[in-house]
Amino acid sequence: MPDPETGGVLRRAHLQEIDPRTVYLLAKLRQDVFTLEQHADDADLDGRELEPSTVLLWIEAPDAEPVTGGLERQPVAQLRILRDPDGTVHIGRVVVRADRRRDGFGRRLVRAALDVAREIAPEAVVEIGAQAYLERWYASMGFETTGPLFLEAGIEHVPMRYVHPRD
């Protein structure tokens, strides 16, 4: 169901459950932001989406200039949720299309990811390598900084974690 404020529809799936067109559009979104816009110098596709425990979340919204012609919903934001063998949950590859930033999609997506993380691993700490300029934004959602700046893909990041509140 679309969010009444943004018109975006939240989707959740494992890679093998997603139709090829959507997989292409999700990969294109990450390429457009990480490679073309931010000039990341590491490969984005690292094989982690192929792991059976990886969950992809994305938001589709009406697009005035869709890739395929005609007015239809397109992925405008996405992320992935990873689970390590030790039980740690990671949120990563958080991306929002440049022309859709400040529309609330990023916050909605991260909050949804925290809900999914709690569902799949209720006691796990959630870790994220946040781009440094977004540290305060993540902190506003309850993430805490856990270490110093580091470079990933040639971009400054900061390690952060989220601990689910006890009920």
PDB file of C-alpha atoms in Angstrom, residues 63-160:
ATOM      1  CA  ASP A  63       8.186   8.673 -11.628  1.00  0.00           C
ATOM      2  CA  ALA A  64       7.712  11.607 -13.980  1.00  0.00           C
ATOM      3  CA  GLU A  65      10.593  10.418 -16.182  1.00  0.00           C
ATOM      4  CA  PRO A  66      10.548   6.628 -15.978  1.00  0.00           C
ATOM      5  CA  VAL A  67      13.242   4.457 -17.480  1.00  0.00           C
ATOM      6  CA  THR A  68      10.857   2.476 -19.674  1.00  0.00           C
ATOM      7  CA  GLY A  69       8.482   5.202 -20.862  1.00  0.00           C
ATOM      8  CA  GLY A  70       5.011   5.944 -19.546  1.00  0.00           C
ATOM      9  CA  LEU A  71       4.105   7.011 -16.015  1.00  0.00           C
ATOM     10  CA  GLU A  72       4.729   4.107 -13.631  1.00  0.00           C
ATOM     11  CA  ARG A  73       6.363   3.289 -10.315  1.00  0.00           C
ATOM     12  CA  GLN A  74      10.146   3.101 -10.249  1.00  0.00           C
ATOM     13  CA  PRO A  75      12.560   2.176  -7.433  1.00  0.00           C
ATOM     14  CA  VAL A  76      13.669   5.448  -5.830  1.00  0.00           C
ATOM     15  CA  ALA A  77      15.296   4.131  -2.644  1.00  0.00           C
ATOM     16  CA  GLN A  78      16.728   0.822  -1.494  1.00  0.00           C
ATOM     17  CA  LEU A  79      18.916  -0.974   1.014  1.00  0.00           C
ATOM     18  CA  ARG A  80      19.946  -4.466   2.003  1.00  0.00           C
ATOM     19  CA  ILE A  81      19.897  -6.296   5.316  1.00  0.00           C
ATOM     20  CA  LEU A  82      22.681  -8.822   5.884  1.00  0.00           C
ATOM     21  CA  ARG A  83      23.095 -11.432   8.571  1.00  0.00           C
ATOM     22  CA  ASP A  84      26.568 -12.633   9.561  1.00  0.00           C
ATOM     23  CA  PRO A  85      27.229 -16.148  10.887  1.00  0.00           C
ATOM     24  CA  ASP A  86      27.706 -14.684  14.391  1.00  0.00           C
ATOM     25  CA  GLY A  87      24.159 -13.259  14.257  1.00  0.00           C
ATOM     26  CA  THR A  88      25.124  -9.626  13.681  1.00  0.00           C
ATOM     27  CA  VAL A  89      22.728  -7.766  11.406  1.00  0.00           C
ATOM     28  CA  HIS A  90      24.028  -5.129   8.987  1.00  0.00           C
ATOM     29  CA  ILE A  91      22.084  -2.515   7.073  1.00  0.00           C
ATOM     30  CA  GLY A  92      23.958  -1.443   3.987  1.00  0.00           C
ATOM     31  CA  ARG A  93      23.887  -0.045   0.480  1.00  0.00           C
ATOM     32  CA  VAL A  94      21.351   2.581   1.587  1.00  0.00           C
ATOM     33  CA  VAL A  95      20.584   4.700  -1.454  1.00  0.00           C
ATOM     34  CA  VAL A  96      17.998   7.286  -2.493  1.00  0.00           C
ATOM     35  CA  ARG A  97      17.815   8.642  -6.012  1.00  0.00           C
ATOM     36  CA  ALA A  98      19.178  12.208  -6.157  1.00  0.00           C
ATOM     37  CA  ASP A  99      15.950  13.837  -7.314  1.00  0.00           C
ATOM     38  CA  ARG A 100      13.926  12.093  -4.580  1.00  0.00           C
ATOM     39  CA  ARG A 101      16.067  12.986  -1.559  1.00  0.00           C
ATOM     40  CA  ARG A 102      14.347  14.975   1.175  1.00  0.00           C
ATOM     41  CA  ASP A 103      11.044  13.243   0.316  1.00  0.00           C
ATOM     42  CA  GLY A 104      11.231  11.029   3.430  1.00  0.00           C
ATOM     43  CA  PHE A 105      12.104   7.828   1.574  1.00  0.00           C
ATOM     44  CA  GLY A 106      15.457   7.276   3.320  1.00  0.00           C
ATOM     45  CA  ARG A 107      14.045   7.574   6.838  1.00  0.00           C
ATOM     46  CA  ARG A 108      11.059   5.380   5.975  1.00  0.00           C
ATOM     47  CA  LEU A 109      13.354   2.746   4.490  1.00  0.00           C
ATOM     48  CA  VAL A 110      15.800   2.688   7.434  1.00  0.00           C
ATOM     49  CA  ARG A 111      12.949   2.469   9.952  1.00  0.00           C
ATOM     50  CA  ALA A 112      11.466  -0.419   7.969  1.00  0.00           C
ATOM     51  CA  ALA A 113      14.895  -2.102   7.941  1.00  0.00           C
ATOM     52  CA  LEU A 114      15.100  -1.806  11.733  1.00  0.00           C
ATOM     53  CA  ASP A 115      11.679  -3.470  11.974  1.00  0.00           C
ATOM     54  CA  VAL A 116      12.827  -6.303   9.686  1.00  0.00           C
ATOM     55  CA  ALA A 117      16.058  -6.685  11.676  1.00  0.00           C
ATOM     56  CA  ARG A 118      14.066  -7.003  14.887  1.00  0.00           C
ATOM     57  CA  GLU A 119      11.805  -9.561  13.221  1.00  0.00           C
ATOM     58  CA  ILE A 120      14.649 -11.771  11.943  1.00  0.00           C
ATOM     59  CA  ALA A 121      17.022 -11.361  14.922  1.00  0.00           C
ATOM     60  CA  PRO A 122      15.249  -9.781  17.926  1.00  0.00           C
ATOM     61  CA  GLU A 123      18.313  -9.699  20.184  1.00  0.00           C
ATOM     62  CA  ALA A 124      20.881  -8.693  17.552  1.00  0.00           C
ATOM     63  CA  VAL A 125      22.651  -5.374  17.444  1.00  0.00           C
ATOM     64  CA  VAL A 126      22.235  -3.693  14.061  1.00  0.00           C
ATOM     65  CA  GLU A 127      25.421  -2.281  12.544  1.00  0.00           C
ATOM     66  CA  ILE A 128      25.877   0.185   9.730  1.00  0.00           C
ATOM     67  CA  GLY A 129      28.835   1.830   8.068  1.00  0.00           C
ATOM     68  CA  ALA A 130      27.255   5.252   7.576  1.00  0.00           C
ATOM     69  CA  GLN A 131      28.615   7.815   5.190  1.00  0.00           C
ATOM     70  CA  ALA A 132      30.157  10.370   7.541  1.00  0.00           C
ATOM     71  CA  TYR A 133      28.039  13.298   6.386  1.00  0.00           C
ATOM     72  CA  LEU A 134      24.910  11.321   7.421  1.00  0.00           C
ATOM     73  CA  GLU A 135      26.089  10.539  10.961  1.00  0.00           C
ATOM     74  CA  ARG A 136      23.664  13.013  12.608  1.00  0.00           C
ATOM     75  CA  TRP A 137      20.801  11.793  10.424  1.00  0.00           C
ATOM     76  CA  TYR A 138      21.334   8.185  11.555  1.00  0.00           C
ATOM     77  CA  ALA A 139      21.771   9.363  15.161  1.00  0.00           C
ATOM     78  CA  SER A 140      18.321  10.979  14.925  1.00  0.00           C
ATOM     79  CA  MET A 141      16.925   7.452  14.446  1.00  0.00           C
ATOM     80  CA  GLY A 142      18.755   6.010  17.459  1.00  0.00           C
ATOM     81  CA  PHE A 143      22.081   4.876  15.972  1.00  0.00           C
ATOM     82  CA  GLU A 144      25.214   5.454  18.050  1.00  0.00           C
ATOM     83  CA  THR A 145      28.717   6.009  16.701  1.00  0.00           C
ATOM     84  CA  THR A 146      31.072   3.204  17.754  1.00  0.00           C
ATOM     85  CA  GLY A 147      34.426   4.162  16.278  1.00  0.00           C
ATOM     86  CA  PRO A 148      36.509   6.531  14.197  1.00  0.00           C
ATOM     87  CA  LEU A 149      36.104   7.498  10.558  1.00  0.00           C
ATOM     88  CA  PHE A 150      37.230   4.992   7.949  1.00  0.00           C
ATOM     89  CA  LEU A 151      37.373   4.950   4.177  1.00  0.00           C
ATOM     90  CA  GLU A 152      35.177   2.561   2.238  1.00  0.00           C
ATOM     91  CA  ALA A 153      35.046   2.802  -1.551  1.00  0.00           C
ATOM     92  CA  GLY A 154      37.008   6.054  -1.244  1.00  0.00           C
ATOM     93  CA  ILE A 155      34.226   7.670   0.817  1.00  0.00           C
ATOM     94  CA  GLU A 156      34.435   8.620   4.516  1.00  0.00           C
ATOM     95  CA  HIS A 157      32.248   6.405   6.694  1.00  0.00           C
ATOM     96  CA  VAL A 158      31.685   6.027  10.413  1.00  0.00           C
ATOM     97  CA  PRO A 159      30.732   2.795  12.195  1.00  0.00           C
ATOM     98  CA  MET A 160      27.385   2.991  13.987  1.00  0.00           C
TER      99      MET A 160
END
